[in-house]
Coordinates of C-alpha atoms and ligand atoms in Angstrom, one line a residue:
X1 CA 240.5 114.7 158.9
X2 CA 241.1 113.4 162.6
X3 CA 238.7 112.2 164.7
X4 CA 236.2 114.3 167.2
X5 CA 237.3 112.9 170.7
X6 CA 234.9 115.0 173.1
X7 CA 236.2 115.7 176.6
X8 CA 234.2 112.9 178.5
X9 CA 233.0 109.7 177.7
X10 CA 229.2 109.8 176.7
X11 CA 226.2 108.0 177.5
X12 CA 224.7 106.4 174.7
X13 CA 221.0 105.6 174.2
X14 CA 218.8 104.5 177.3
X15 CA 216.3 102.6 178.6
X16 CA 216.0 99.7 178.3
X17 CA 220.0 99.4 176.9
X18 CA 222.6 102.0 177.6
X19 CA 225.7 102.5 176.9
X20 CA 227.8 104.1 179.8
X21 CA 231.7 104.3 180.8
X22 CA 233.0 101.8 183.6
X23 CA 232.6 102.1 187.2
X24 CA 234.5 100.3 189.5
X25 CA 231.8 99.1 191.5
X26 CA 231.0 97.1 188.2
X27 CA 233.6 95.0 188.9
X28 CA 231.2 91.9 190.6
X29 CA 229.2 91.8 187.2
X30 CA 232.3 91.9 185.2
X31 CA 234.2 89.1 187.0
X32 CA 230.4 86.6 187.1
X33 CA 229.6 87.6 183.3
X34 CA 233.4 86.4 182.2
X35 CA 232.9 82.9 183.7
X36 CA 230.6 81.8 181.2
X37 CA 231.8 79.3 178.8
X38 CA 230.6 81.1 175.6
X39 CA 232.1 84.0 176.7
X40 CA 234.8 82.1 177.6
X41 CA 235.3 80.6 174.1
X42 CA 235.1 83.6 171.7
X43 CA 235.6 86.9 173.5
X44 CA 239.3 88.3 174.1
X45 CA 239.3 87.5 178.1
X46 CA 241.8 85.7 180.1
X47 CA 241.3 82.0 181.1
X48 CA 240.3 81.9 183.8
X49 CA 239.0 85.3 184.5
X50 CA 239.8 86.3 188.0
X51 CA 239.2 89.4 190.0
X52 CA 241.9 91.6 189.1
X53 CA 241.2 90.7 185.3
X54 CA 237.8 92.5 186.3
X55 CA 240.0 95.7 188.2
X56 CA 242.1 95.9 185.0
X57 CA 239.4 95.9 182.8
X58 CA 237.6 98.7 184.3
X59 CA 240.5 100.4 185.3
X60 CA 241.9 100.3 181.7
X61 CA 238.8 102.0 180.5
X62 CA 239.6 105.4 181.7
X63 CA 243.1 105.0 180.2
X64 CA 242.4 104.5 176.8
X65 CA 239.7 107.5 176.7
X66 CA 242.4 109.3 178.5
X67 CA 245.1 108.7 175.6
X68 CA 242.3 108.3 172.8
X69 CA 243.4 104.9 172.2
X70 CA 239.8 103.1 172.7
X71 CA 236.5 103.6 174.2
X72 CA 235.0 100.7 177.0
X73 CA 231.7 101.1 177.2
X74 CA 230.0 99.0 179.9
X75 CA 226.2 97.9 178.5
X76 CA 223.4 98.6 180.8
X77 CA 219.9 97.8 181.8
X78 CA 217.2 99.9 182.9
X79 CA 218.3 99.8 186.6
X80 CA 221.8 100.5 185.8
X81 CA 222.9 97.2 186.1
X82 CA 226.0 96.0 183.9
X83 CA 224.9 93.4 181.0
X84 CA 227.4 93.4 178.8
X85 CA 230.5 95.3 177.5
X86 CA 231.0 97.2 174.1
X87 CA 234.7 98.2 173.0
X88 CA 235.8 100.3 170.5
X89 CA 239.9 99.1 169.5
X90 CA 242.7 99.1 167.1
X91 CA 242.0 102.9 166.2
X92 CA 243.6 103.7 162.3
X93 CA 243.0 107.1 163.1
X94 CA 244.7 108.3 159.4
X95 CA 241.9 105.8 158.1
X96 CA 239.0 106.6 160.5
X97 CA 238.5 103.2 161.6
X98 CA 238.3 101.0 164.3
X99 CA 237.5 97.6 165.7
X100 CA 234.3 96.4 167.7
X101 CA 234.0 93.9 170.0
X102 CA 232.1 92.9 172.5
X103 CA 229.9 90.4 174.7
X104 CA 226.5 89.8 176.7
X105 CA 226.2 88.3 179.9
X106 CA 224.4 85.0 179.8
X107 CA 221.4 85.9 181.2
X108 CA 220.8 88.8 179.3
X109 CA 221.0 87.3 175.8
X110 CA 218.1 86.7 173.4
X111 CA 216.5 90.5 174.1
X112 CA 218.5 92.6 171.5
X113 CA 221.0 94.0 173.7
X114 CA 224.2 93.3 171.9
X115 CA 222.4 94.7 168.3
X116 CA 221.7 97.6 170.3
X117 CA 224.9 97.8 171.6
X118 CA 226.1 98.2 168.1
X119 CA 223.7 100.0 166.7
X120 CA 224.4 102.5 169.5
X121 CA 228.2 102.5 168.8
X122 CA 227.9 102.8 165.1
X123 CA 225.9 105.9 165.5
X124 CA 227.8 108.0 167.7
X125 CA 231.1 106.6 166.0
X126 CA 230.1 107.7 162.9
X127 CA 228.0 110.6 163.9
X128 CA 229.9 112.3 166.4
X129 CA 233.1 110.5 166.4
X130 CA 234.1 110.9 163.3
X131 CA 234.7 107.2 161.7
X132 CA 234.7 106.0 158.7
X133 CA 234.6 102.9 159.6
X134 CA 233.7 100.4 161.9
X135 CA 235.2 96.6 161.7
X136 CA 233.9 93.5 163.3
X137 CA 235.6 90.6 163.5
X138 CA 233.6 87.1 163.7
X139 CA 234.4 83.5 163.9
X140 CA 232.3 81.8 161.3
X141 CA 231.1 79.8 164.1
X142 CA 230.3 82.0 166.6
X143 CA 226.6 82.5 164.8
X144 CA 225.4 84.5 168.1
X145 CA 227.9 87.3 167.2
X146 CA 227.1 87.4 163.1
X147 CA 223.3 88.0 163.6
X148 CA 223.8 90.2 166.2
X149 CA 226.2 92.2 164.0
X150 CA 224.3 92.0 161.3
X151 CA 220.5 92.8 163.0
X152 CA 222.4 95.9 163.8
X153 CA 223.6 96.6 160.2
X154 CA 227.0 95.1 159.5
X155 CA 228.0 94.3 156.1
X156 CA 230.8 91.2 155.2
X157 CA 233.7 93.0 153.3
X158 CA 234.3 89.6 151.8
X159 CA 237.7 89.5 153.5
X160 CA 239.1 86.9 156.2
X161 CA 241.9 87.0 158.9
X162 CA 243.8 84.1 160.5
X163 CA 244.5 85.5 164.2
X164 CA 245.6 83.5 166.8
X165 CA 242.8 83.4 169.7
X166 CA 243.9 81.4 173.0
X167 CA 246.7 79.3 171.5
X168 CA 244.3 78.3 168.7
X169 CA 244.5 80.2 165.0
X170 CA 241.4 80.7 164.1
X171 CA 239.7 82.3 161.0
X172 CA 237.5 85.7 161.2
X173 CA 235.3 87.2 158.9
X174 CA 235.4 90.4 158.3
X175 CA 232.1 92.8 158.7
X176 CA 231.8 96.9 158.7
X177 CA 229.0 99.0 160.1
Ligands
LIG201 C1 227.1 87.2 170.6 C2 226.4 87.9 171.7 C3 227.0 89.2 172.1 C4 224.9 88.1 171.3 O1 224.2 88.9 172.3 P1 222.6 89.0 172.3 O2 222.3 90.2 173.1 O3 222.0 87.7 172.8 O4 222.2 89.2 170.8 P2 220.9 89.9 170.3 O5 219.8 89.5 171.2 O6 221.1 91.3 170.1 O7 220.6 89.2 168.9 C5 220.5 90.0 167.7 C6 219.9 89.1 166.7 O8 220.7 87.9 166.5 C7 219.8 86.8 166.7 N1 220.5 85.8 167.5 C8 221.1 85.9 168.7 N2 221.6 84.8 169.1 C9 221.5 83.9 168.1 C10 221.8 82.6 167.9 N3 222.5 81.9 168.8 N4 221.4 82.0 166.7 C11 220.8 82.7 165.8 N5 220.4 84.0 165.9 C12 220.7 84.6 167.0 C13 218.6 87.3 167.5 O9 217.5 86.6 167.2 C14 218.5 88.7 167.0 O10 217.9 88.8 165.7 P3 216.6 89.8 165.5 O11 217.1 91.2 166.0 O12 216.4 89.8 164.0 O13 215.5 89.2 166.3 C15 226.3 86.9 173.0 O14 225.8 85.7 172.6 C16 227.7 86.7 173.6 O15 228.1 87.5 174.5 N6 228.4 85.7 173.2 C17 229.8 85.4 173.8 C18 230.8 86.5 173.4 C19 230.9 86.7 171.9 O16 230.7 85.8 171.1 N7 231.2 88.0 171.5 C20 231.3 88.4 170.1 C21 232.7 88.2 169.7 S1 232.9 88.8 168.0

């Protein structure tokens, strides 16, 4: 079985949270949404974030739909306006599995986007994608990002990885949706 890559990168779900690919003129929200200190502390960005951090990020997007190697969705509101990002990573495609990550700007948090967010991606990934599979990762700390994933579904495998994050090893629990 392989995966069921269509030609272009959907949209996924609506108002008031959708799930669309990246645009460059996103790259304001981007750069604002990575300087918060949460953010900061448990999502895979550089420190400090800067402006061409943003242009990578949404230029990369393209490129790893391109070569099948990911999928970036940006999260949106109901006027279009970025909120958050959603990443599909790591593809195993001989297993049908993937990673998930992802983040909410600080003003948007609190209002179910980022269980949406997965719910969204855990549909169409299994649904239309193909996947077996979908694995988060979570900091046992980070208890933002465990009730999110699990509002939206995931279960704990029961398994745990040591991965070093920032110069730091820290210890993630293993969840799959
Ligand atoms: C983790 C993060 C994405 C959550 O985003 P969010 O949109 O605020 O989360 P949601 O509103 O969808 O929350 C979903 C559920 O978790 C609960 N929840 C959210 N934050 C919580 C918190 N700090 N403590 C306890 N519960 C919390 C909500 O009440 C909600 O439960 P419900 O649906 O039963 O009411 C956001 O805090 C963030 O971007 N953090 C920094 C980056 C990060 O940690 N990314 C994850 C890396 S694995």
């Amino acid at each position: 079985m392989n995966l069921r890559w269509p030609e272009s990168q959907p949209v996924l779900g609506g108002d008031p949270v959708a799930l669309r690919s990246w645009r460059a003129s996103d790259v304001e929200a981007v750069y604002a949404a990575c300087q918060d200190e949460t953010l900061q502390n448990f999502a895979s960005v550089p420190s400090p974030y800067t402006m061409a951090d943003a242009e990578e990020f949404i230029a990369l997007g393209a490129v790893v739909w391109r070569e099948h190697s990911g999928v970036n969705f940006a999260i949106t509101d109901a006027l279009d306006e970025v909120i958050g990002a959603i990443t599909l990573q790591n593809f195993v495609e001989v297993e049908l599995t993937c990673e998930v990550a992802y983040w909410v700007a600080d003003f948007a948090r609190g209002q179910r986007v980022a269980r949406r967010a997965v719910e969204l991606t855990a549909l169409w990934g299994h649904e239309e994608l193909g996947l077996e599979q979908l694995i988060l990762k979570i900091q046992r700390e980070n208890t933002a990002a465990l009730a999110a994933a699990l509002a939206a579904g995931a279960r704990p495998t029961g398994l745990t990885v040591d991965e070093e994050h920032k110069g730091i090893v820290r210890n993630y629990s293993i969840y799959e949706i």
